[in-house]
GROMACS .gro file of C-alpha atoms in nm:
model
  426
    1MET     CA    1   2.301   0.791  -3.455
    2LYS     CA    2   2.240   0.906  -3.817
    3VAL     CA    3   2.094   0.566  -3.897
    4ILE     CA    4   1.864   0.588  -3.595
    5GLN     CA    5   1.752   0.939  -3.691
    6LYS     CA    6   1.603   0.795  -4.009
    7TYR     CA    7   1.352   0.615  -3.785
    8PHE     CA    8   1.260   0.912  -3.563
    9ALA     CA    9   0.930   0.959  -3.747
   10ASP     CA   10   0.843   0.593  -3.689
   11ILE     CA   11   0.945   0.617  -3.322
   12LYS     CA   12   0.734   0.930  -3.275
   13LYS     CA   13   0.434   0.763  -3.436
   14CYS     CA   14   0.469   0.453  -3.214
   15VAL     CA   15   0.486   0.661  -2.896
   16ARG     CA   16   0.189   0.876  -2.995
   17ASP     CA   17  -0.019   0.582  -3.117
   18PHE     CA   18   0.038   0.408  -2.786
   19ASN     CA   19  -0.031   0.723  -2.585
   20ILE     CA   20  -0.323   0.674  -2.349
   21ASN     CA   21  -0.563   0.967  -2.370
   22LEU     CA   22  -0.637   1.067  -2.013
   23GLU     CA   23  -0.861   1.364  -1.944
   24SER     CA   24  -0.712   1.553  -1.650
   25LEU     CA   25  -0.929   1.731  -1.394
   26GLN     CA   26  -0.706   2.023  -1.298
   27PHE     CA   27  -0.803   2.289  -1.047
   28ASN     CA   28  -0.710   2.653  -1.095
   29ASN     CA   29  -0.578   2.686  -0.739
   30SER     CA   30  -0.352   2.381  -0.761
   31ASN     CA   31   0.001   2.379  -0.898
   32GLU     CA   32   0.033   2.002  -0.860
   33LEU     CA   33  -0.035   1.759  -1.142
   34LEU     CA   34  -0.300   1.494  -1.094
   35TYR     CA   35  -0.217   1.140  -1.203
   36SER     CA   36  -0.344   1.189  -1.557
   37GLY     CA   37  -0.131   1.502  -1.590
   38VAL     CA   38   0.172   1.318  -1.454
   39ILE     CA   39   0.138   1.040  -1.713
   40THR     CA   40   0.088   1.290  -1.996
   41GLU     CA   41   0.402   1.480  -1.893
   42TYR     CA   42   0.597   1.155  -1.853
   43LYS     CA   43   0.515   1.051  -2.210
   44LYS     CA   44   0.644   1.385  -2.340
   45LEU     CA   45   0.972   1.335  -2.156
   46PHE     CA   46   0.988   0.976  -2.282
   47LEU     CA   47   0.952   1.092  -2.643
   48ASN     CA   48   1.213   1.366  -2.589
   49LEU     CA   49   1.459   1.102  -2.475
   50LEU     CA   50   1.400   0.869  -2.770
   51LEU     CA   51   1.445   1.159  -3.012
   52SER     CA   52   1.772   1.279  -2.856
   53THR     CA   53   2.052   1.326  -3.111
   54SER     CA   54   2.371   1.336  -2.904
   55LYS     CA   55   2.528   1.155  -2.609
   56GLU     CA   56   2.503   1.469  -2.394
   57GLU     CA   57   2.137   1.515  -2.482
   58ILE     CA   58   2.064   1.148  -2.413
   59LYS     CA   59   2.235   1.169  -2.073
   60GLU     CA   60   2.048   1.486  -1.977
   61ASN     CA   61   1.707   1.364  -2.095
   62THR     CA   62   1.753   1.027  -1.923
   63ALA     CA   63   1.823   1.208  -1.597
   64VAL     CA   64   1.517   1.432  -1.642
   65LEU     CA   65   1.290   1.135  -1.721
   66VAL     CA   66   1.405   0.922  -1.427
   67HIS     CA   67   1.396   1.215  -1.182
   68PHE     CA   68   1.038   1.291  -1.289
   69ALA     CA   69   0.935   0.925  -1.253
   70ILE     CA   70   1.083   0.896  -0.902
   71GLU     CA   71   0.947   1.231  -0.781
   72ASN     CA   72   0.596   1.142  -0.901
   73ASP     CA   73   0.599   0.781  -0.776
   74ILE     CA   74   0.583   0.627  -1.123
   75SER     CA   75   0.680   0.266  -1.067
   76TYR     CA   76   0.963   0.101  -1.256
   77LEU     CA   77   0.716  -0.160  -1.382
   78PHE     CA   78   0.522   0.118  -1.558
   79VAL     CA   79   0.843   0.270  -1.701
   80TYR     CA   80   0.960  -0.066  -1.830
   81SER     CA   81   0.625  -0.168  -1.976
   82GLU     CA   82   0.594   0.163  -2.163
   83PHE     CA   83   0.943   0.118  -2.304
   84ILE     CA   84   0.894  -0.244  -2.412
   85THR     CA   85   0.553  -0.177  -2.569
   86VAL     CA   86   0.692   0.101  -2.790
   87VAL     CA   87   0.994  -0.112  -2.892
   88ARG     CA   88   0.772  -0.405  -2.988
   89LYS     CA   89   0.537  -0.178  -3.179
   90LEU     CA   90   0.824  -0.023  -3.375
   91LEU     CA   91   0.998  -0.352  -3.456
   92GLY     CA   92   0.664  -0.506  -3.554
   93SER     CA   93   0.595  -0.215  -3.787
   94LEU     CA   94   0.935  -0.255  -3.953
   95LEU     CA   95   0.883  -0.628  -3.998
   96GLU     CA   96   0.548  -0.562  -4.169
   97LYS     CA   97   0.726  -0.324  -4.411
   98LYS     CA   98   1.004  -0.583  -4.453
   99ASP     CA   99   1.255  -0.322  -4.341
  100PHE     CA  100   1.519  -0.553  -4.192
  101GLU     CA  101   1.833  -0.357  -4.272
  102HIS     CA  102   1.887  -0.177  -3.941
  103ILE     CA  103   1.691  -0.391  -3.694
  104ASP     CA  104   2.006  -0.498  -3.508
  105GLU     CA  105   2.120  -0.138  -3.471
  106LEU     CA  106   1.774  -0.030  -3.354
  107ASN     CA  107   1.771  -0.312  -3.103
  108ARG     CA  108   2.109  -0.200  -2.965
  109PHE     CA  109   1.982   0.160  -2.951
  110PHE     CA  110   1.684   0.064  -2.736
  111THR     CA  111   1.884  -0.182  -2.523
  112GLU     CA  112   2.132   0.094  -2.436
  113HIS     CA  113   1.842   0.324  -2.343
  114GLU     CA  114   1.692   0.054  -2.125
  115HIS     CA  115   2.021  -0.002  -1.940
  116ARG     CA  116   2.070   0.370  -1.878
  117ILE     CA  117   1.715   0.420  -1.752
  118THR     CA  118   1.723   0.113  -1.528
  119GLU     CA  119   2.061   0.187  -1.370
  120LEU     CA  120   1.971   0.549  -1.301
  121TYR     CA  121   1.625   0.454  -1.172
  122LEU     CA  122   1.788   0.214  -0.924
  123GLN     CA  123   2.026   0.486  -0.800
  124LYS     CA  124   1.747   0.744  -0.759
  125PHE     CA  125   1.507   0.492  -0.606
  126LEU     CA  126   1.763   0.383  -0.345
  127SER     CA  127   1.839   0.746  -0.257
  128GLN     CA  128   1.467   0.817  -0.214
  129LEU     CA  129   1.426   0.500  -0.008
  130MET     CA  130   1.715   0.604   0.215
  131PHE     CA  131   1.560   0.948   0.267
  132LYS     CA  132   1.220   0.802   0.358
  133ASN     CA  133   1.366   0.562   0.614
  134GLU     CA  134   1.590   0.827   0.768
  135LEU     CA  135   1.280   1.047   0.801
  136ARG     CA  136   1.090   0.764   0.973
  137LEU     CA  137   1.385   0.716   1.206
  138SER     CA  138   1.389   1.085   1.300
  139ARG     CA  139   1.015   1.081   1.371
  140ILE     CA  140   1.048   0.782   1.602
  141ASP     CA  141   1.341   0.952   1.774
  142LEU     CA  142   1.114   1.246   1.862
  143MET     CA  143   0.849   1.024   2.024
  144PRO     CA  144   0.838   1.087   2.403
  145ASP     CA  145   0.745   0.724   2.477
  146LYS     CA  146   0.846   0.480   2.203
  147LYS     CA  147   0.719   0.156   2.361
  148PHE     CA  148   0.715  -0.101   2.078
  149MET     CA  149   0.832   0.159   1.825
  150VAL     CA  150   1.184   0.120   1.965
  151HIS     CA  151   1.187  -0.225   1.804
  152TYR     CA  152   1.064  -0.084   1.472
  153GLU     CA  153   1.347   0.169   1.506
  154ASN     CA  154   1.594  -0.124   1.507
  155HIS     CA  155   1.419  -0.264   1.200
  156ILE     CA  156   1.455   0.065   1.009
  157LYS     CA  157   1.824   0.081   1.096
  158TRP     CA  158   1.857  -0.267   0.945
  159ILE     CA  159   1.680  -0.146   0.627
  160ILE     CA  160   1.915   0.154   0.605
  161ASN     CA  161   2.217  -0.078   0.635
  162LEU     CA  162   2.079  -0.290   0.351
  163ILE     CA  163   2.033   0.016   0.127
  164ASN     CA  164   2.387   0.129   0.211
  165TYR     CA  165   2.520  -0.213   0.113
  166VAL     CA  166   2.352  -0.200  -0.230
  167GLN     CA  167   2.459   0.160  -0.288
  168LYS     CA  168   2.828   0.124  -0.202
  169LYS     CA  169   2.882  -0.154  -0.461
  170GLU     CA  170   3.147  -0.327  -0.248
  171TYR     CA  171   2.978  -0.661  -0.224
  172ASP     CA  172   3.165  -0.836   0.056
  173ASP     CA  173   3.026  -1.008   0.366
  174SER     CA  174   2.960  -0.686   0.559
  175HIS     CA  175   2.591  -0.700   0.476
  176PRO     CA  176   2.311  -0.679   0.738
  177GLU     CA  177   2.216  -0.994   0.930
  178LEU     CA  178   2.014  -1.221   0.700
  179ASN     CA  179   1.892  -1.468   0.962
  180PRO     CA  180   1.548  -1.334   1.071
  181THR     CA  181   1.599  -1.466   1.425
  182LYS     CA  182   1.937  -1.296   1.478
  183CYS     CA  183   1.876  -0.934   1.379
  184GLU     CA  184   1.779  -0.700   1.666
  185PHE     CA  185   1.415  -0.689   1.557
  186GLY     CA  186   1.406  -1.068   1.518
  187LYS     CA  187   1.553  -1.114   1.866
  188TRP     CA  188   1.268  -0.909   2.009
  189LEU     CA  189   1.012  -1.114   1.819
  190GLY     CA  190   1.171  -1.431   1.953
  191CYS     CA  191   1.183  -1.326   2.317
  192ALA     CA  192   0.860  -1.127   2.349
  193THR     CA  193   0.678  -1.258   2.654
  194THR     CA  194   0.369  -1.039   2.662
  195SER     CA  195   0.098  -1.303   2.645
  196TYR     CA  196  -0.173  -1.093   2.480
  197LEU     CA  197   0.070  -0.997   2.200
  198LEU     CA  198   0.171  -1.353   2.127
  199SER     CA  199  -0.194  -1.450   2.097
  200THR     CA  200  -0.289  -1.171   1.853
  201ILE     CA  201  -0.308  -1.218   1.477
  202HIS     CA  202  -0.115  -0.892   1.440
  203PHE     CA  203   0.192  -1.030   1.615
  204ARG     CA  204   0.186  -1.340   1.393
  205VAL     CA  205   0.146  -1.117   1.085
  206ILE     CA  206   0.461  -0.928   1.188
  207GLU     CA  207   0.654  -1.255   1.222
  208LYS     CA  208   0.547  -1.367   0.873
  209LEU     CA  209   0.625  -1.030   0.715
  210HIS     CA  210   0.965  -1.024   0.884
  211ILE     CA  211   1.061  -1.370   0.754
  212ASN     CA  212   0.953  -1.276   0.400
  213LEU     CA  213   1.150  -0.952   0.421
  214HIS     CA  214   1.469  -1.137   0.518
  215ASP     CA  215   1.412  -1.387   0.238
  216LEU     CA  216   1.398  -1.098  -0.010
  217ALA     CA  217   1.708  -0.940   0.146
  218ALA     CA  218   1.899  -1.267   0.102
  219ASN     CA  219   1.813  -1.252  -0.268
  220VAL     CA  220   1.929  -0.889  -0.285
  221ILE     CA  221   2.266  -0.983  -0.136
  222SER     CA  222   2.292  -1.281  -0.370
  223TYR     CA  223   2.225  -1.067  -0.679
  224CYS     CA  224   2.474  -0.805  -0.561
  225LYS     CA  225   2.749  -1.065  -0.521
  226ARG     CA  226   2.698  -1.217  -0.864
  227ASN     CA  227   2.908  -1.103  -1.157
  228GLU     CA  228   2.587  -1.028  -1.348
  229PHE     CA  229   2.451  -0.708  -1.195
  230ARG     CA  230   2.077  -0.677  -1.265
  231PRO     CA  231   1.936  -0.337  -1.165
  232ALA     CA  232   1.580  -0.427  -1.271
  233THR     CA  233   1.577  -0.729  -1.038
  234LEU     CA  234   1.718  -0.523  -0.752
  235ILE     CA  235   1.452  -0.255  -0.805
  236HIS     CA  236   1.180  -0.520  -0.785
  237LEU     CA  237   1.325  -0.681  -0.471
  238MET     CA  238   1.384  -0.350  -0.292
  239GLN     CA  239   1.031  -0.231  -0.374
  240ARG     CA  240   0.892  -0.550  -0.218
  241ILE     CA  241   1.115  -0.499   0.087
  242GLU     CA  242   0.979  -0.145   0.125
  243TYR     CA  243   0.623  -0.281   0.105
  244TYR     CA  244   0.686  -0.542   0.377
  245SER     CA  245   0.862  -0.282   0.591
  246LEU     CA  246   0.562  -0.048   0.572
  247GLU     CA  247   0.330  -0.334   0.665
  248ILE     CA  248   0.549  -0.420   0.964
  249GLY     CA  249   0.542  -0.057   1.071
  250SER     CA  250   0.163  -0.053   1.048
  251GLU     CA  251   0.129  -0.364   1.264
  252ILE     CA  252   0.385  -0.238   1.518
  253ALA     CA  253   0.199   0.093   1.544
  254PHE     CA  254  -0.118  -0.105   1.611
  255LEU     CA  255   0.048  -0.303   1.891
  256ASN     CA  256   0.182   0.024   2.026
  257GLU     CA  257  -0.172   0.159   2.046
  258ILE     CA  258  -0.295  -0.155   2.222
  259GLU     CA  259  -0.025  -0.091   2.478
  260GLU     CA  260  -0.141   0.270   2.521
  261SER     CA  261  -0.517   0.227   2.507
  262ALA     CA  262  -0.747  -0.009   2.691
  263LYS     CA  263  -1.002  -0.203   2.492
  264ASP     CA  264  -1.371  -0.127   2.530
  265PRO     CA  265  -1.456  -0.263   2.877
  266LEU     CA  266  -1.795  -0.403   2.775
  267THR     CA  267  -1.726  -0.573   2.439
  268HIS     CA  268  -1.345  -0.604   2.457
  269LEU     CA  269  -1.332  -0.467   2.104
  270LEU     CA  270  -1.100  -0.185   1.997
  271THR     CA  271  -1.192   0.165   2.103
  272ARG     CA  272  -1.274   0.461   1.881
  273ARG     CA  273  -0.957   0.627   2.009
  274LEU     CA  274  -0.755   0.367   1.819
  275PHE     CA  275  -0.950   0.404   1.496
  276ASN     CA  276  -0.801   0.733   1.380
  277LYS     CA  277  -0.440   0.623   1.429
  278ILE     CA  278  -0.494   0.288   1.258
  279MET     CA  279  -0.668   0.468   0.969
  280LEU     CA  280  -0.366   0.696   0.929
  281ASN     CA  281  -0.141   0.389   0.898
  282LYS     CA  282  -0.371   0.216   0.651
  283LEU     CA  283  -0.396   0.528   0.436
  284ASP     CA  284  -0.015   0.546   0.425
  285ILE     CA  285  -0.003   0.180   0.318
  286ALA     CA  286  -0.272   0.237   0.055
  287LYS     CA  287  -0.076   0.533  -0.088
  288ALA     CA  288   0.244   0.328  -0.105
  289THR     CA  289   0.092   0.012  -0.251
  290GLY     CA  290  -0.213   0.124  -0.447
  291ARG     CA  291  -0.419  -0.142  -0.266
  292GLU     CA  292  -0.768  -0.047  -0.152
  293PHE     CA  293  -0.925  -0.123   0.184
  294ALA     CA  294  -1.279  -0.089   0.312
  295LEU     CA  295  -1.490   0.040   0.598
  296MET     CA  296  -1.818  -0.091   0.743
  297MET     CA  297  -2.034   0.097   0.990
  298CYS     CA  298  -2.291  -0.116   1.175
  299ASP     CA  299  -2.581   0.003   1.386
  300LEU     CA  300  -2.824  -0.223   1.575
  301ASP     CA  301  -3.182  -0.164   1.463
  302HIS     CA  302  -3.433  -0.032   1.721
  303PHE     CA  303  -3.179  -0.072   2.000
  304LYS     CA  304  -3.347   0.203   2.206
  305TYR     CA  305  -3.654  -0.020   2.225
  306VAL     CA  306  -3.442  -0.299   2.378
  307ASN     CA  307  -3.303  -0.064   2.643
  308ASP     CA  308  -3.641   0.094   2.718
  309THR     CA  309  -3.823  -0.239   2.735
  310TYR     CA  310  -3.574  -0.466   2.912
  311GLY     CA  311  -3.328  -0.227   3.073
  312HIS     CA  312  -2.969  -0.127   3.000
  313SER     CA  313  -2.821  -0.443   3.153
  314VAL     CA  314  -3.005  -0.652   2.891
  315GLY     CA  315  -2.899  -0.401   2.625
  316ASP     CA  316  -2.538  -0.457   2.730
  317ILE     CA  317  -2.584  -0.833   2.685
  318VAL     CA  318  -2.716  -0.773   2.331
  319LEU     CA  319  -2.415  -0.553   2.252
  320LYS     CA  320  -2.177  -0.825   2.374
  321HIS     CA  321  -2.373  -1.083   2.172
  322PHE     CA  322  -2.336  -0.876   1.853
  323SER     CA  323  -1.966  -0.824   1.924
  324LYS     CA  324  -1.927  -1.202   1.932
  325VAL     CA  325  -2.114  -1.229   1.599
  326LEU     CA  326  -1.867  -0.984   1.443
  327GLU     CA  327  -1.561  -1.167   1.579
  328GLU     CA  328  -1.689  -1.505   1.456
  329THR     CA  329  -1.803  -1.379   1.113
  330LEU     CA  330  -1.516  -1.150   1.015
  331ARG     CA  331  -1.157  -1.246   0.934
  332LYS     CA  332  -0.880  -1.236   1.191
  333SER     CA  333  -0.702  -0.963   0.994
  334ASP     CA  334  -1.000  -0.724   1.021
  335TYR     CA  335  -1.014  -0.448   1.283
  336ILE     CA  336  -1.339  -0.423   1.484
  337PHE     CA  337  -1.415  -0.106   1.685
  338ARG     CA  338  -1.696  -0.019   1.920
  339PHE     CA  339  -1.760   0.327   1.783
  340GLY     CA  340  -2.011   0.443   2.042
  341GLY     CA  341  -2.338   0.316   2.187
  342GLU     CA  342  -2.476   0.058   1.947
  343GLU     CA  343  -2.250   0.165   1.659
  344PHE     CA  344  -1.957  -0.046   1.541
  345MET     CA  345  -1.689   0.034   1.280
  346ILE     CA  346  -1.492  -0.230   1.092
  347LEU     CA  347  -1.174  -0.171   0.890
  348LEU     CA  348  -1.102  -0.442   0.633
  349PRO     CA  349  -0.744  -0.433   0.495
  350MET     CA  350  -0.687  -0.506   0.124
  351THR     CA  351  -1.055  -0.578   0.061
  352ASP     CA  352  -1.243  -0.475  -0.252
  353LYS     CA  353  -1.600  -0.353  -0.282
  354LYS     CA  354  -1.749  -0.691  -0.379
  355GLU     CA  355  -1.587  -0.880  -0.094
  356THR     CA  356  -1.688  -0.606   0.152
  357ARG     CA  357  -2.054  -0.632   0.048
  358MET     CA  358  -2.044  -1.010   0.081
  359LEU     CA  359  -1.901  -0.991   0.434
  360ALA     CA  360  -2.150  -0.721   0.534
  361GLN     CA  361  -2.444  -0.925   0.404
  362LYS     CA  362  -2.316  -1.228   0.594
  363ILE     CA  363  -2.312  -1.023   0.916
  364CYS     CA  364  -2.672  -0.913   0.847
  365ASP     CA  365  -2.788  -1.269   0.780
  366VAL     CA  366  -2.611  -1.423   1.079
  367THR     CA  367  -2.737  -1.150   1.314
  368ALA     CA  368  -3.097  -1.193   1.200
  369SER     CA  369  -3.075  -1.571   1.249
  370LYS     CA  370  -2.954  -1.547   1.610
  371GLU     CA  371  -3.145  -1.488   1.929
  372VAL     CA  372  -3.045  -1.375   2.276
  373VAL     CA  373  -3.201  -1.576   2.559
  374ILE     CA  374  -3.192  -1.427   2.911
  375GLU     CA  375  -3.388  -1.632   3.163
  376ASN     CA  376  -3.745  -1.617   3.025
  377ILE     CA  377  -3.670  -1.340   2.775
  378THR     CA  378  -3.591  -1.410   2.409
  379ILE     CA  379  -3.467  -1.120   2.201
  380ARG     CA  380  -3.416  -1.117   1.828
  381TYR     CA  381  -3.254  -0.816   1.667
  382THR     CA  382  -3.115  -0.702   1.331
  383VAL     CA  383  -2.839  -0.471   1.208
  384SER     CA  384  -2.804  -0.212   0.931
  385ILE     CA  385  -2.465  -0.168   0.762
  386GLY     CA  386  -2.305   0.101   0.548
  387THR     CA  387  -1.996   0.011   0.341
  388LEU     CA  388  -1.724   0.219   0.176
  389SER     CA  389  -1.423   0.130  -0.040
  390VAL     CA  390  -1.115   0.345   0.027
  391LEU     CA  391  -0.846   0.389  -0.240
  392ALA     CA  392  -0.578   0.644  -0.156
  393ASP     CA  393  -0.363   0.777  -0.441
  394ASN     CA  394  -0.044   0.982  -0.433
  395LYS     CA  395  -0.237   1.307  -0.391
  396THR     CA  396  -0.443   1.191  -0.091
  397VAL     CA  397  -0.360   1.397   0.215
  398VAL     CA  398  -0.324   1.167   0.514
  399ASP     CA  399  -0.469   1.371   0.799
  400GLN     CA  400  -0.766   1.393   1.036
  401ASP     CA  401  -0.982   1.582   0.784
  402THR     CA  402  -0.946   1.296   0.534
  403ILE     CA  403  -1.040   1.040   0.802
  404ASP     CA  404  -1.343   1.249   0.907
  405ARG     CA  405  -1.453   1.265   0.543
  406TYR     CA  406  -1.442   0.885   0.510
  407ILE     CA  407  -1.633   0.845   0.838
  408ALA     CA  408  -1.901   1.084   0.711
  409GLN     CA  409  -1.928   0.893   0.381
  410VAL     CA  410  -1.972   0.551   0.541
  411ASP     CA  411  -2.215   0.705   0.793
  412GLU     CA  412  -2.424   0.833   0.502
  413LYS     CA  413  -2.436   0.480   0.362
  414LEU     CA  414  -2.551   0.352   0.702
  415TYR     CA  415  -2.823   0.618   0.714
  416LEU     CA  416  -2.937   0.505   0.369
  417ALA     CA  417  -2.963   0.144   0.491
  418LYS     CA  418  -3.178   0.264   0.783
  419GLU     CA  419  -3.394   0.478   0.556
  420ARG     CA  420  -3.456   0.190   0.313
  421GLY     CA  421  -3.599  -0.041   0.577
  422ARG     CA  422  -3.315  -0.154   0.808
  423ASN     CA  423  -3.166  -0.506   0.827
  424ARG     CA  424  -2.979  -0.439   0.501
  425VAL     CA  425  -2.645  -0.337   0.349
  426GLU     CA  426  -2.573  -0.021   0.149
   0.00000   0.00000   0.00000
């Protein structure tokens, strides 16, 4: 350790030189750190660890660092990249100064730190993952009518068994079922006979996610059984499993809502009643994955004129015509809602701002190029569209107020499109 202490000044300089300057917007009435504050605090703890001078201090500071990272949802990839960048910067600096004498010892010093951090991160991450899944299980248990959620309940129990297997470190053959067709959830997928479910893209998405999840689990079991235990690999695999599990839960919740709620009787699109619950699921996914999604709000231009001139029955035909345009233009993974009257809302999973604008413009162009012919009447109509990108971070509160705020924001964009001449995207 005395040899390493000679390089503490160099280590401190490398950490501080690499430090990203983030200006934090902190509110007086908030005791919680925003992301920039979290990263700043993490870097202080990171430096404290590297400058530790005894085994006891190293053990304590490693525990503090990892606990902080887990509690604040700092990914292992970030932790590892910060660590490697500082090591490379330090070793590069020593090579430039031709200081080769203690490079091997420094390398061992950092390698030991990496092993300690990674092993403890895996332990803490698995404990947190267990807690989250047990919480999900308890919430499902309280549901008065589980419907399809009873099958997701079986899936979560399978996930908990997998976490238990990794945690107990007795790597025999008592692991969860790896064949995706033989676990309880897989059996349900294989025998489901509800025709409208089998024909939906959401059911097929669940099947694909489930197969991928079992493939990852097979790799987890394989790594556990090998003599070479690799915590970093297990962290990566288990994080991907958690992501697929959340996606499955989102799709199951959607199917559950289809079971509970009838579709709009005129257009056969989803109803506004479903929108809020699907938004809650997508916000949870966005928080967990950091992936953005988007909203579009569409409103038919001068639709009152159509109703007043030709009657409401013709107006209904126009609404059904536009619904067909949306279904044919959008992707099968997008959610289309009749929001009320001539208003339609679209939720586009994992879609960025540029792609959202392109899809919205395509809807505008296709709508304007079509015509509705009813006996001797020919009607041409246009649509105005407001768009909004949604990116939920760890501090986003997933509740009705948040959803209402996003609805208001995309509605403002729609109003702007109307104000600027209609038949356009904002």
